[in-house]
GROMACS .gro file of N, CA and C in nm:
model
  390
    1MET      N    1  12.319   7.007  19.227
    1MET     CA    2  12.234   7.147  19.153
    1MET      C    3  12.203   7.060  19.073
    2MET      N    4  12.335   6.980  18.984
    2MET     CA    5  12.332   6.903  18.850
    2MET      C    6  12.189   6.812  18.868
    3ALA      N    7  12.176   6.744  19.043
    3ALA     CA    8  12.062   6.671  19.055
    3ALA      C    9  11.957   6.659  19.004
    4LEU      N   10  11.928   6.859  19.089
    4LEU     CA   11  11.783   6.899  19.126
    4LEU      C   12  11.769   6.911  18.899
    5ILE      N   13  11.868   6.981  18.784
    5ILE     CA   14  11.864   7.015  18.664
    5ILE      C   15  11.757   6.866  18.635
    6LEU      N   16  11.885   6.784  18.653
    6LEU     CA   17  11.821   6.616  18.603
    6LEU      C   18  11.634   6.590  18.649
    7MET      N   19  11.643   6.591  18.755
    7MET     CA   20  11.497   6.577  18.803
    7MET      C   21  11.368   6.650  18.739
    8ALA      N   22  11.464   6.804  18.685
    8ALA     CA   23  11.315   6.893  18.647
    8ALA      C   24  11.297   6.855  18.482
    9VAL      N   25  11.372   6.794  18.415
    9VAL     CA   26  11.382   6.744  18.281
    9VAL      C   27  11.273   6.690  18.259
   10PRO      N   28  11.231   6.541  18.294
   10PRO     CA   29  11.145   6.486  18.287
   10PRO      C   30  11.003   6.529  18.331
   11CYS      N   31  11.015   6.634  18.385
   11CYS     CA   32  10.848   6.706  18.458
   11CYS      C   33  10.793   6.824  18.336
   12PHE      N   34  10.909   6.916  18.256
   12PHE     CA   35  10.885   6.976  18.175
   12PHE      C   36  10.855   6.883  18.025
   13SER      N   37  10.920   6.783  18.012
   13SER     CA   38  10.900   6.681  17.920
   13SER      C   39  10.742   6.629  17.863
   14GLN      N   40  10.715   6.575  17.948
   14GLN     CA   41  10.595   6.550  18.006
   14GLN      C   42  10.467   6.504  17.900
   15ASN      N   43  10.427   6.677  17.902
   15ASN     CA   44  10.304   6.738  17.861
   15ASN      C   45  10.341   6.810  17.700
   16GLN      N   46  10.426   6.722  17.627
   16GLN     CA   47  10.509   6.746  17.487
   16GLN      C   48  10.406   6.659  17.399
   17GLY      N   49  10.383   6.737  17.327
   17GLY     CA   50  10.248   6.628  17.234
   17GLY      C   51  10.128   6.673  17.280
   18ILE      N   52  10.080   6.761  17.364
   18ILE     CA   53   9.930   6.799  17.393
   18ILE      C   54   9.915   6.939  17.334
   19GLU      N   55   9.835   6.961  17.276
   19GLU     CA   56   9.824   7.102  17.181
   19GLU      C   57   9.716   7.163  17.269
   20THR      N   58   9.703   7.259  17.358
   20THR     CA   59   9.569   7.344  17.409
   20THR      C   60   9.547   7.462  17.297
   21THR      N   61   9.420   7.462  17.292
   21THR     CA   62   9.398   7.613  17.217
   21THR      C   63   9.350   7.720  17.303
   22SER      N   64   9.321   7.670  17.395
   22SER     CA   65   9.291   7.817  17.489
   22SER      C   66   9.236   7.740  17.636
   23VAL      N   67   9.286   7.835  17.734
   23VAL     CA   68   9.240   7.786  17.836
   23VAL      C   69   9.176   7.909  17.938
   24ILE      N   70   9.036   7.842  17.947
   24ILE     CA   71   8.935   7.990  18.013
   24ILE      C   72   8.951   7.946  18.169
   25THR      N   73   8.955   8.057  18.264
   25THR     CA   74   9.012   8.021  18.395
   25THR      C   75   8.862   8.031  18.477
   26GLY      N   76   8.771   7.948  18.545
   26GLY     CA   77   8.624   7.995  18.629
   26GLY      C   78   8.517   7.924  18.482
   27ASP      N   79   8.575   7.850  18.443
   27ASP     CA   80   8.473   7.819  18.298
   27ASP      C   81   8.449   7.654  18.299
   28THR      N   82   8.364   7.564  18.341
   28THR     CA   83   8.368   7.427  18.261
   28THR      C   84   8.359   7.354  18.157
   29SER      N   85   8.355   7.458  18.089
   29SER     CA   86   8.271   7.413  17.949
   29SER      C   87   8.432   7.408  17.878
   30ILE      N   88   8.386   7.321  17.757
   30ILE     CA   89   8.496   7.272  17.651
   30ILE      C   90   8.513   7.370  17.567
   31ALA      N   91   8.648   7.407  17.549
   31ALA     CA   92   8.649   7.498  17.451
   31ALA      C   93   8.708   7.468  17.299
   32VAL      N   94   8.581   7.455  17.211
   32VAL     CA   95   8.568   7.438  17.093
   32VAL      C   96   8.673   7.501  16.968
   33PRO      N   97   8.741   7.450  16.905
   33PRO     CA   98   8.801   7.549  16.818
   33PRO      C   99   8.744   7.600  16.715
   34LYS      N  100   8.744   7.721  16.670
   34LYS     CA  101   8.634   7.760  16.552
   34LYS      C  102   8.738   7.687  16.410
   35VAL      N  103   8.738   7.627  16.327
   35VAL     CA  104   8.820   7.558  16.209
   35VAL      C  105   8.784   7.672  16.106
   36ASN      N  106   8.708   7.687  16.052
   36ASN     CA  107   8.650   7.816  15.931
   36ASN      C  108   8.596   7.918  15.985
   37ARG      N  109   8.709   7.976  16.067
   37ARG     CA  110   8.771   8.175  16.115
   37ARG      C  111   8.825   8.197  16.043
   38ALA      N  112   8.817   8.327  16.017
   38ALA     CA  113   8.944   8.415  15.925
   38ALA      C  114   8.970   8.517  15.993
   39GLU      N  115   9.063   8.599  16.011
   39GLU     CA  116   9.087   8.716  16.077
   39GLU      C  117   9.040   8.825  15.950
   40LEU      N  118   8.974   8.914  15.973
   40LEU     CA  119   8.958   8.992  15.898
   40LEU      C  120   9.031   9.116  15.823
   41ALA      N  121   9.155   9.136  15.923
   41ALA     CA  122   9.258   9.264  15.889
   41ALA      C  123   9.405   9.170  15.829
   42SER      N  124   9.369   9.127  15.758
   42SER     CA  125   9.479   9.060  15.737
   42SER      C  126   9.459   9.015  15.563
   43ASP      N  127   9.604   9.014  15.532
   43ASP     CA  128   9.560   8.986  15.353
   43ASP      C  129   9.595   8.861  15.370
   44GLU      N  130   9.505   8.786  15.264
   44GLU     CA  131   9.451   8.627  15.209
   44GLU      C  132   9.367   8.608  15.128
   45GLY      N  133   9.421   8.505  15.052
   45GLY     CA  134   9.355   8.475  14.879
   45GLY      C  135   9.241   8.328  14.958
   46ILE      N  136   9.149   8.327  14.942
   46ILE     CA  137   9.051   8.212  14.951
   46ILE      C  138   9.026   8.143  14.849
   47LYS      N  139   8.990   8.054  14.827
   47LYS     CA  140   8.998   7.948  14.749
   47LYS      C  141   8.870   7.834  14.786
   48CYS      N  142   8.729   7.814  14.726
   48CYS     CA  143   8.671   7.765  14.831
   48CYS      C  144   8.523   7.721  14.692
   49THR      N  145   8.407   7.640  14.809
   49THR     CA  146   8.336   7.665  14.694
   49THR      C  147   8.222   7.767  14.792
   50ARG      N  148   8.083   7.795  14.704
   50ARG     CA  149   8.003   7.909  14.736
   50ARG      C  150   7.987   7.852  14.895
   51ASN      N  151   7.930   7.723  14.933
   51ASN     CA  152   7.909   7.678  15.049
   51ASN      C  153   7.985   7.699  15.165
   52GLU      N  154   8.098   7.633  15.107
   52GLU     CA  155   8.193   7.695  15.222
   52GLU      C  156   8.257   7.830  15.264
   53LEU      N  157   8.224   7.962  15.120
   53LEU     CA  158   8.234   8.095  15.156
   53LEU      C  159   8.097   8.139  15.266
   54VAL      N  160   7.980   8.090  15.236
   54VAL     CA  161   7.908   8.143  15.330
   54VAL      C  162   7.894   8.099  15.457
   55GLU      N  163   7.932   7.965  15.479
   55GLU     CA  164   7.971   7.920  15.628
   55GLU      C  165   8.100   8.000  15.664
   56LYS      N  166   8.176   8.062  15.632
   56LYS     CA  167   8.329   8.086  15.665
   56LYS      C  168   8.324   8.226  15.750
   57GLU      N  169   8.333   8.228  15.897
   57GLU     CA  170   8.299   8.371  15.987
   57GLU      C  171   8.418   8.415  15.982
   58PHE      N  172   8.422   8.530  15.958
   58PHE     CA  173   8.526   8.623  15.951
   58PHE      C  174   8.510   8.716  16.097
   59VAL      N  175   8.635   8.737  16.158
   59VAL     CA  176   8.642   8.827  16.281
   59VAL      C  177   8.767   8.917  16.292
   60THR      N  178   8.687   9.036  16.348
   60THR     CA  179   8.841   9.105  16.370
   60THR      C  180   8.797   9.211  16.505
   61VAL      N  181   8.911   9.262  16.586
   61VAL     CA  182   8.858   9.295  16.706
   61VAL      C  183   8.908   9.400  16.690
   62GLY      N  184   8.844   9.543  16.780
   62GLY     CA  185   8.911   9.670  16.765
   62GLY      C  186   9.042   9.696  16.867
   63LYS      N  187   9.129   9.781  16.803
   63LYS     CA  188   9.216   9.780  16.903
   63LYS      C  189   9.203   9.934  16.937
   64SER      N  190   9.200  10.007  16.843
   64SER     CA  191   9.243  10.160  16.944
   64SER      C  192   9.145  10.247  17.084
   65LYS      N  193   9.154  10.256  17.140
   65LYS     CA  194   9.076  10.339  17.294
   65LYS      C  195   8.989  10.473  17.227
   66TYR      N  196   9.046  10.470  17.143
   66TYR     CA  197   8.987  10.582  17.097
   66TYR      C  198   8.889  10.566  16.907
   67GLY      N  199   8.866  10.438  16.981
   67GLY     CA  200   8.767  10.385  16.813
   67GLY      C  201   8.878  10.420  16.706
   68GLU      N  202   8.781  10.326  16.605
   68GLU     CA  203   8.850  10.332  16.433
   68GLU      C  204   8.757  10.264  16.327
   69ILE      N  205   8.754  10.314  16.242
   69ILE     CA  206   8.640  10.274  16.147
   69ILE      C  207   8.669  10.130  16.072
   70LEU      N  208   8.562  10.115  16.067
   70LEU     CA  209   8.587   9.919  15.985
   70LEU      C  210   8.519   9.929  15.882
   71ARG      N  211   8.522   9.900  15.780
   71ARG     CA  212   8.498   9.929  15.600
   71ARG      C  213   8.472   9.758  15.579
   72ILE      N  214   8.426   9.730  15.490
   72ILE     CA  215   8.455   9.634  15.399
   72ILE      C  216   8.358   9.650  15.271
   73THR      N  217   8.436   9.620  15.199
   73THR     CA  218   8.366   9.650  15.041
   73THR      C  219   8.422   9.518  14.934
   74PHE      N  220   8.272   9.477  14.891
   74PHE     CA  221   8.252   9.408  14.795
   74PHE      C  222   8.304   9.426  14.648
   75GLN      N  223   8.421   9.307  14.583
   75GLN     CA  224   8.382   9.374  14.413
   75GLN      C  225   8.377   9.225  14.370
   76ASP      N  226   8.286   9.207  14.282
   76ASP     CA  227   8.351   9.083  14.179
   76ASP      C  228   8.373   9.162  14.039
   77LEU      N  229   8.528   9.088  14.039
   77LEU     CA  230   8.602   9.163  13.956
   77LEU      C  231   8.538   9.125  13.832
   78GLU      N  232   8.479   8.998  13.767
   78GLU     CA  233   8.435   8.985  13.661
   78GLU      C  234   8.319   9.073  13.600
   79ARG      N  235   8.245   9.129  13.708
   79ARG     CA  236   8.136   9.193  13.654
   79ARG      C  237   8.155   9.409  13.706
   80GLY      N  238   8.312   9.374  13.754
   80GLY     CA  239   8.316   9.536  13.815
   80GLY      C  240   8.218   9.575  13.898
   81GLY      N  241   8.230   9.706  13.945
   81GLY     CA  242   8.160   9.751  14.042
   81GLY      C  243   8.215   9.727  14.160
   82ARG      N  244   8.248   9.832  14.285
   82ARG     CA  245   8.260   9.798  14.441
   82ARG      C  246   8.102   9.849  14.494
   83GLU      N  247   8.073   9.746  14.602
   83GLU     CA  248   7.992   9.775  14.720
   83GLU      C  249   8.011   9.739  14.845
   84ILE      N  250   7.991   9.893  14.936
   84ILE     CA  251   8.041   9.874  15.022
   84ILE      C  252   7.912   9.822  15.114
   85ILE      N  253   7.968   9.686  15.185
   85ILE     CA  254   7.827   9.636  15.248
   85ILE      C  255   7.847   9.572  15.367
   86PHE      N  256   7.929   9.644  15.455
   86PHE     CA  257   7.931   9.677  15.615
   86PHE      C  258   8.053   9.757  15.661
   87GLN      N  259   7.974   9.861  15.754
   87GLN     CA  260   8.099   9.986  15.787
   87GLN      C  261   7.998   9.994  15.904
   88LYS      N  262   8.183  10.014  16.042
   88LYS     CA  263   8.113  10.064  16.224
   88LYS      C  264   8.214  10.132  16.264
   89LYS      N  265   8.211  10.198  16.344
   89LYS     CA  266   8.301  10.226  16.422
   89LYS      C  267   8.339  10.144  16.533
   90LEU      N  268   8.478  10.036  16.547
   90LEU     CA  269   8.476   9.973  16.624
   90LEU      C  270   8.554  10.069  16.715
   91MET      N  271   8.501   9.992  16.909
   91MET     CA  272   8.583  10.043  17.046
   91MET      C  273   8.734   9.932  17.019
   92GLU      N  274   8.726  10.006  17.141
   92GLU     CA  275   8.892   9.862  17.184
   92GLU      C  276   8.818   9.784  17.291
   93ASN      N  277   8.860   9.654  17.203
   93ASN     CA  278   8.833   9.523  17.255
   93ASN      C  279   8.676   9.502  17.158
   94ASP      N  280   8.624   9.563  17.114
   94ASP     CA  281   8.490   9.553  17.033
   94ASP      C  282   8.533   9.449  16.938
   95GLU      N  283   8.409   9.368  16.899
   95GLU     CA  284   8.475   9.233  16.836
   95GLU      C  285   8.299   9.206  16.729
   96VAL      N  286   8.333   9.207  16.576
   96VAL     CA  287   8.242   9.215  16.461
   96VAL      C  288   8.302   9.051  16.421
   97GLN      N  289   8.159   8.985  16.428
   97GLN     CA  290   8.200   8.839  16.350
   97GLN      C  291   8.093   8.890  16.197
   98PHE      N  292   8.132   8.887  16.067
   98PHE     CA  293   8.123   8.881  15.960
   98PHE      C  294   8.070   8.753  15.886
   99PHE      N  295   8.018   8.741  15.835
   99PHE     CA  296   7.912   8.634  15.721
   99PHE      C  297   7.916   8.679  15.587
  100MET      N  298   7.956   8.606  15.463
  100MET     CA  299   7.953   8.679  15.336
  100MET      C  300   7.806   8.618  15.324
  101PRO      N  301   7.778   8.745  15.212
  101PRO     CA  302   7.595   8.675  15.231
  101PRO      C  303   7.562   8.620  15.055
  102MET      N  304   7.517   8.553  15.078
  102MET     CA  305   7.490   8.449  14.915
  102MET      C  306   7.459   8.520  14.844
  103ASP      N  307   7.391   8.659  14.869
  103ASP     CA  308   7.335   8.771  14.713
  103ASP      C  309   7.405   8.798  14.664
  104LEU      N  310   7.554   8.808  14.754
  104LEU     CA  311   7.677   8.886  14.670
  104LEU      C  312   7.732   8.762  14.566
  105ILE      N  313   7.818   8.676  14.629
  105ILE     CA  314   7.783   8.529  14.562
  105ILE      C  315   7.747   8.466  14.488
  106LYS      N  316   7.670   8.488  14.440
  106LYS     CA  317   7.570   8.378  14.382
  106LYS      C  318   7.600   8.334  14.239
  107GLU      N  319   7.658   8.453  14.181
  107GLU     CA  320   7.720   8.455  14.047
  107GLU      C  321   7.845   8.448  14.010
  108ALA      N  322   7.916   8.511  14.122
  108ALA     CA  323   8.076   8.557  14.122
  108ALA      C  324   8.136   8.436  14.078
  109LYS      N  325   8.269   8.453  14.013
  109LYS     CA  326   8.340   8.321  14.054
  109LYS      C  327   8.479   8.378  14.112
  110THR      N  328   8.555   8.491  14.094
  110THR     CA  329   8.668   8.548  14.154
  110THR      C  330   8.573   8.690  14.180
  111ALA      N  331   8.630   8.733  14.357
  111ALA     CA  332   8.601   8.840  14.378
  111ALA      C  333   8.662   8.971  14.512
  112VAL      N  334   8.692   9.059  14.520
  112VAL     CA  335   8.746   9.104  14.656
  112VAL      C  336   8.686   9.125  14.774
  113LEU      N  337   8.685   9.106  14.892
  113LEU     CA  338   8.755   9.185  15.005
  113LEU      C  339   8.780   9.299  14.996
  114ILE      N  340   8.773   9.385  15.018
  114ILE     CA  341   8.865   9.537  15.039
  114ILE      C  342   8.826   9.540  15.224
  115VAL      N  343   8.879   9.560  15.290
  115VAL     CA  344   8.896   9.543  15.429
  115VAL      C  345   8.953   9.733  15.481
  116MET      N  346   8.879   9.816  15.564
  116MET     CA  347   8.946   9.919  15.564
  116MET      C  348   8.960   9.943  15.722
  117LYS      N  349   9.042   9.898  15.794
  117LYS     CA  350   9.019   9.954  15.953
  117LYS      C  351   9.132   9.994  16.057
  118GLY      N  352   9.102  10.077  16.027
  118GLY     CA  353   9.207  10.194  16.128
  118GLY      C  354   9.238  10.239  16.021
  119GLU      N  355   9.399  10.239  16.022
  119GLU     CA  356   9.494  10.307  15.887
  119GLU      C  357   9.492  10.239  15.792
  120GLY      N  358   9.471  10.109  15.856
  120GLY     CA  359   9.529   9.940  15.730
  120GLY      C  360   9.433   9.949  15.670
  121MET      N  361   9.488   9.890  15.544
  121MET     CA  362   9.382   9.820  15.434
  121MET      C  363   9.413   9.693  15.450
  122PHE      N  364   9.359   9.569  15.381
  122PHE     CA  365   9.384   9.449  15.340
  122PHE      C  366   9.284   9.443  15.269
  123PHE      N  367   9.313   9.300  15.161
  123PHE     CA  368   9.287   9.288  15.015
  123PHE      C  369   9.281   9.097  15.090
  124LYS      N  370   9.120   9.059  15.044
  124LYS     CA  371   9.084   8.913  15.059
  124LYS      C  372   9.043   8.865  14.942
  125LYS      N  373   9.162   8.796  14.818
  125LYS     CA  374   9.125   8.736  14.738
  125LYS      C  375   9.073   8.618  14.697
  126ILE      N  376   8.901   8.607  14.659
  126ILE     CA  377   8.845   8.516  14.690
  126ILE      C  378   8.810   8.434  14.527
  127ASP      N  379   8.832   8.309  14.512
  127ASP     CA  380   8.801   8.212  14.371
  127ASP      C  381   8.709   8.129  14.426
  128ILE      N  382   8.589   8.085  14.341
  128ILE     CA  383   8.521   8.058  14.374
  128ILE      C  384   8.491   7.939  14.244
  129THR      N  385   8.503   7.783  14.340
  129THR     CA  386   8.548   7.660  14.249
  129THR      C  387   8.459   7.553  14.226
  130ASP      N  388   8.340   7.639  14.271
  130ASP     CA  389   8.207   7.539  14.152
  130ASP      C  390   8.107   7.664  14.061
   0.00000   0.00000   0.00000
């Protein structure tokens, strides 16, 4: 019994240090991780340039089989006022990819994205550094 355990230990430890981000069965393409991607339904502080913010992809997936409302509101903290910039009813497993419009952030220095998804409310404070 002890010999079997000692023989199994090297087999389990030989793949340490190799990180795999995803396994796709039946697909021969290589999965490339999205570096500039963020979950919409989470609180977060973002500090970046305007160009980095425009290229940043915000993603969320519907969780409820009965549907849920996704609403994204933008507020420039220096100029005031809020504007609903995106609204959609999400069904279960519906994925939404959102990119920040440049016309909203072209003069902003500090802003907030207010994300309402289902019963939750999330805030993304954005500091633009250029």
